[in-house]
Amino acid sequence: MYKKVLVPIDGSSHSDRAEQTAVEVAELMGAEVCLIHVIIPPQYTAFYGETPIPISQNVMDELENRGKALLDEHAAKYSGSPVKIRTELFVGHPAETICQRAKEGGYDLVIIGSRGLGAIKGYLLGSVSDRVSHHAPCSVLISH
């Protein structure tokens, strides 16, 4: 039934539970799992006159290094598992990136945590899981 499962992770307990659920489902179905982490680029906040000061490359490098470390750490937990685990890192809007990746990658299922690290911001702006559930091109399971 499901052959490709996409799991967004951000280091929150909700995404950890989604990841565990995905591995269990994948083992039962003979599916592969792709752990995805989406870096939200920092906004331009400083201005010099009329010109925004761009975020330094050092800041972006640090965010990418942390994202890669998070993905590596989570994938390593399943090194002895029969489930094939892949990882992908992107920069962008989380919900849009997850939905786009689900479509382009031909995923059958997205398993996502109900809340991430930005729970208050998600409440105010609309949660990533809610947006993914409405716009993903495949089935979405929201893990609590």
mmCIF file of C-alpha atoms in Angstrom:
data_model
loop_
_atom_site.group_PDB
_atom_site.id
_atom_site.type_symbol
_atom_site.label_atom_id
_atom_site.label_comp_id
_atom_site.label_asym_id
_atom_site.label_seq_id
_atom_site.Cartn_x
_atom_site.Cartn_y
_atom_site.Cartn_z
ATOM 1 C CA MET A 1 0.000 0.000 0.000
ATOM 2 C CA TYR A 2 2.626 2.593 1.047
ATOM 3 C CA LYS A 3 6.072 2.369 -0.526
ATOM 4 C CA LYS A 4 7.504 5.842 0.140
ATOM 5 C CA VAL A 5 6.966 7.710 3.401
ATOM 6 C CA LEU A 6 8.071 11.311 3.957
ATOM 7 C CA VAL A 7 8.689 12.470 7.533
ATOM 8 C CA PRO A 8 9.466 16.100 8.364
ATOM 9 C CA ILE A 9 11.613 16.376 11.497
ATOM 10 C CA ASP A 10 12.561 19.403 13.571
ATOM 11 C CA GLY A 11 13.824 17.901 16.828
ATOM 12 C CA SER A 12 10.528 18.288 18.688
ATOM 13 C CA SER A 13 8.919 15.441 20.630
ATOM 14 C CA HIS A 14 6.002 15.489 18.160
ATOM 15 C CA SER A 15 8.286 14.971 15.172
ATOM 16 C CA ASP A 16 10.133 12.226 17.085
ATOM 17 C CA ARG A 17 6.847 10.359 17.538
ATOM 18 C CA ALA A 18 5.967 10.862 13.867
ATOM 19 C CA GLU A 19 9.368 9.471 12.907
ATOM 20 C CA GLN A 20 8.894 6.378 15.096
ATOM 21 C CA THR A 21 5.410 5.812 13.641
ATOM 22 C CA ALA A 22 6.809 6.128 10.120
ATOM 23 C CA VAL A 23 9.499 3.536 10.746
ATOM 24 C CA GLU A 24 6.931 1.127 12.206
ATOM 25 C CA VAL A 25 4.582 1.638 9.237
ATOM 26 C CA ALA A 26 7.460 1.279 6.788
ATOM 27 C CA GLU A 27 8.600 -1.963 8.383
ATOM 28 C CA LEU A 28 5.094 -3.424 8.134
ATOM 29 C CA MET A 29 4.606 -2.251 4.541
ATOM 30 C CA GLY A 30 8.105 -2.784 3.185
ATOM 31 C CA ALA A 31 8.379 0.946 2.506
ATOM 32 C CA GLU A 32 11.301 3.349 2.577
ATOM 33 C CA VAL A 33 11.391 6.440 4.787
ATOM 34 C CA CYS A 34 12.790 9.843 3.930
ATOM 35 C CA LEU A 35 13.482 12.161 6.837
ATOM 36 C CA ILE A 36 13.303 15.776 5.703
ATOM 37 C CA HIS A 37 14.370 18.894 7.569
ATOM 38 C CA VAL A 38 13.415 22.323 6.271
ATOM 39 C CA ILE A 39 15.466 25.312 7.341
ATOM 40 C CA ILE A 40 13.420 28.464 7.626
ATOM 41 C CA PRO A 41 15.696 31.250 6.390
ATOM 42 C CA PRO A 42 16.052 34.102 8.861
ATOM 43 C CA GLN A 43 14.230 37.233 7.835
ATOM 44 C CA TYR A 44 15.982 40.451 6.978
ATOM 45 C CA THR A 45 15.687 42.459 10.162
ATOM 46 C CA ALA A 46 18.517 44.960 10.025
ATOM 47 C CA PHE A 47 18.511 47.927 7.689
ATOM 48 C CA TYR A 48 21.151 50.394 6.687
ATOM 49 C CA GLY A 49 19.219 53.307 5.314
ATOM 50 C CA GLU A 50 16.819 51.849 2.753
ATOM 51 C CA THR A 51 18.797 48.675 2.077
ATOM 52 C CA PRO A 52 18.233 45.469 4.074
ATOM 53 C CA ILE A 53 21.401 43.857 5.343
ATOM 54 C CA PRO A 54 21.484 40.261 4.105
ATOM 55 C CA ILE A 55 21.863 37.399 6.546
ATOM 56 C CA SER A 56 25.503 36.388 6.696
ATOM 57 C CA GLN A 57 26.651 33.212 5.044
ATOM 58 C CA ASN A 58 27.988 32.117 8.447
ATOM 59 C CA VAL A 59 24.451 32.101 9.861
ATOM 60 C CA MET A 60 23.127 30.040 6.948
ATOM 61 C CA ASP A 61 26.107 27.658 7.183
ATOM 62 C CA GLU A 62 25.403 27.132 10.885
ATOM 63 C CA LEU A 63 21.712 26.433 10.221
ATOM 64 C CA GLU A 64 22.646 23.937 7.498
ATOM 65 C CA ASN A 65 25.197 22.230 9.762
ATOM 66 C CA ARG A 66 22.627 21.902 12.542
ATOM 67 C CA GLY A 67 20.050 20.556 10.090
ATOM 68 C CA LYS A 68 22.490 17.964 8.716
ATOM 69 C CA ALA A 69 23.487 16.931 12.249
ATOM 70 C CA LEU A 70 19.832 16.512 13.215
ATOM 71 C CA LEU A 71 19.136 14.357 10.155
ATOM 72 C CA ASP A 72 22.279 12.256 10.688
ATOM 73 C CA GLU A 73 21.444 11.720 14.364
ATOM 74 C CA HIS A 74 17.907 10.568 13.592
ATOM 75 C CA ALA A 75 18.887 8.336 10.676
ATOM 76 C CA ALA A 76 21.610 6.693 12.805
ATOM 77 C CA LYS A 77 18.955 5.459 15.266
ATOM 78 C CA TYR A 78 17.772 3.028 12.577
ATOM 79 C CA SER A 79 21.111 1.799 11.262
ATOM 80 C CA GLY A 80 20.248 -1.774 12.275
ATOM 81 C CA SER A 81 16.685 -1.570 11.017
ATOM 82 C CA PRO A 82 15.510 -3.335 7.862
ATOM 83 C CA VAL A 83 13.842 -0.059 6.825
ATOM 84 C CA LYS A 84 15.736 2.029 4.273
ATOM 85 C CA ILE A 85 16.161 5.548 5.678
ATOM 86 C CA ARG A 86 17.166 8.517 3.512
ATOM 87 C CA THR A 87 17.594 12.157 4.507
ATOM 88 C CA GLU A 88 17.071 15.452 2.702
ATOM 89 C CA LEU A 89 17.727 19.043 3.752
ATOM 90 C CA PHE A 90 15.985 22.061 2.224
ATOM 91 C CA VAL A 91 15.717 25.796 2.810
ATOM 92 C CA GLY A 92 12.285 27.376 2.482
ATOM 93 C CA HIS A 93 8.780 27.569 3.853
ATOM 94 C CA PRO A 94 8.186 24.253 5.679
ATOM 95 C CA ALA A 95 4.629 23.441 4.530
ATOM 96 C CA GLU A 96 5.255 24.434 0.914
ATOM 97 C CA THR A 97 8.565 22.564 0.792
ATOM 98 C CA ILE A 98 7.096 19.401 2.330
ATOM 99 C CA CYS A 99 4.154 19.368 -0.101
ATOM 100 C CA GLN A 100 6.384 20.084 -3.089
ATOM 101 C CA ARG A 101 8.814 17.345 -2.070
ATOM 102 C CA ALA A 102 5.948 14.877 -1.543
ATOM 103 C CA LYS A 103 4.728 15.586 -5.066
ATOM 104 C CA GLU A 104 8.094 15.592 -6.819
ATOM 105 C CA GLY A 105 9.318 12.518 -4.950
ATOM 106 C CA GLY A 106 6.177 10.477 -5.580
ATOM 107 C CA TYR A 107 5.530 9.869 -1.891
ATOM 108 C CA ASP A 108 2.488 7.826 -0.854
ATOM 109 C CA LEU A 109 2.297 9.113 2.700
ATOM 110 C CA VAL A 110 3.484 12.024 4.832
ATOM 111 C CA ILE A 111 3.673 11.400 8.569
ATOM 112 C CA ILE A 112 4.066 14.664 10.454
ATOM 113 C CA GLY A 113 3.982 15.749 14.087
ATOM 114 C CA SER A 114 0.993 17.778 15.210
ATOM 115 C CA ARG A 115 3.224 20.532 16.569
ATOM 116 C CA GLY A 116 6.841 21.397 16.046
ATOM 117 C CA LEU A 117 9.297 23.582 17.872
ATOM 118 C CA GLY A 118 7.353 26.698 16.934
ATOM 119 C CA ALA A 119 4.051 25.770 18.580
ATOM 120 C CA ILE A 120 3.061 29.319 19.549
ATOM 121 C CA LYS A 121 3.994 30.750 16.155
ATOM 122 C CA GLY A 122 2.109 27.847 14.538
ATOM 123 C CA TYR A 123 -0.958 28.667 16.578
ATOM 124 C CA LEU A 124 -0.850 32.279 15.469
ATOM 125 C CA LEU A 125 0.078 31.737 11.817
ATOM 126 C CA GLY A 126 -1.448 28.332 11.076
ATOM 127 C CA SER A 127 0.440 25.149 11.752
ATOM 128 C CA VAL A 128 2.656 23.384 9.265
ATOM 129 C CA SER A 129 0.834 20.098 9.849
ATOM 130 C CA ASP A 130 -2.514 21.758 9.124
ATOM 131 C CA ARG A 131 -1.254 23.243 5.876
ATOM 132 C CA VAL A 132 0.379 19.982 4.799
ATOM 133 C CA SER A 133 -2.826 18.060 5.556
ATOM 134 C CA HIS A 134 -4.756 20.384 3.254
ATOM 135 C CA HIS A 135 -2.268 20.674 0.397
ATOM 136 C CA ALA A 136 -0.208 17.484 0.198
ATOM 137 C CA PRO A 137 -0.691 15.389 -2.941
ATOM 138 C CA CYS A 138 -0.905 12.181 -0.891
ATOM 139 C CA SER A 139 -2.267 10.817 2.381
ATOM 140 C CA VAL A 140 -1.163 12.623 5.532
ATOM 141 C CA LEU A 141 -1.043 11.109 9.004
ATOM 142 C CA ILE A 142 -0.698 13.632 11.840
ATOM 143 C CA SER A 143 0.983 12.115 14.871
ATOM 144 C CA HIS A 144 0.251 13.487 18.352
#
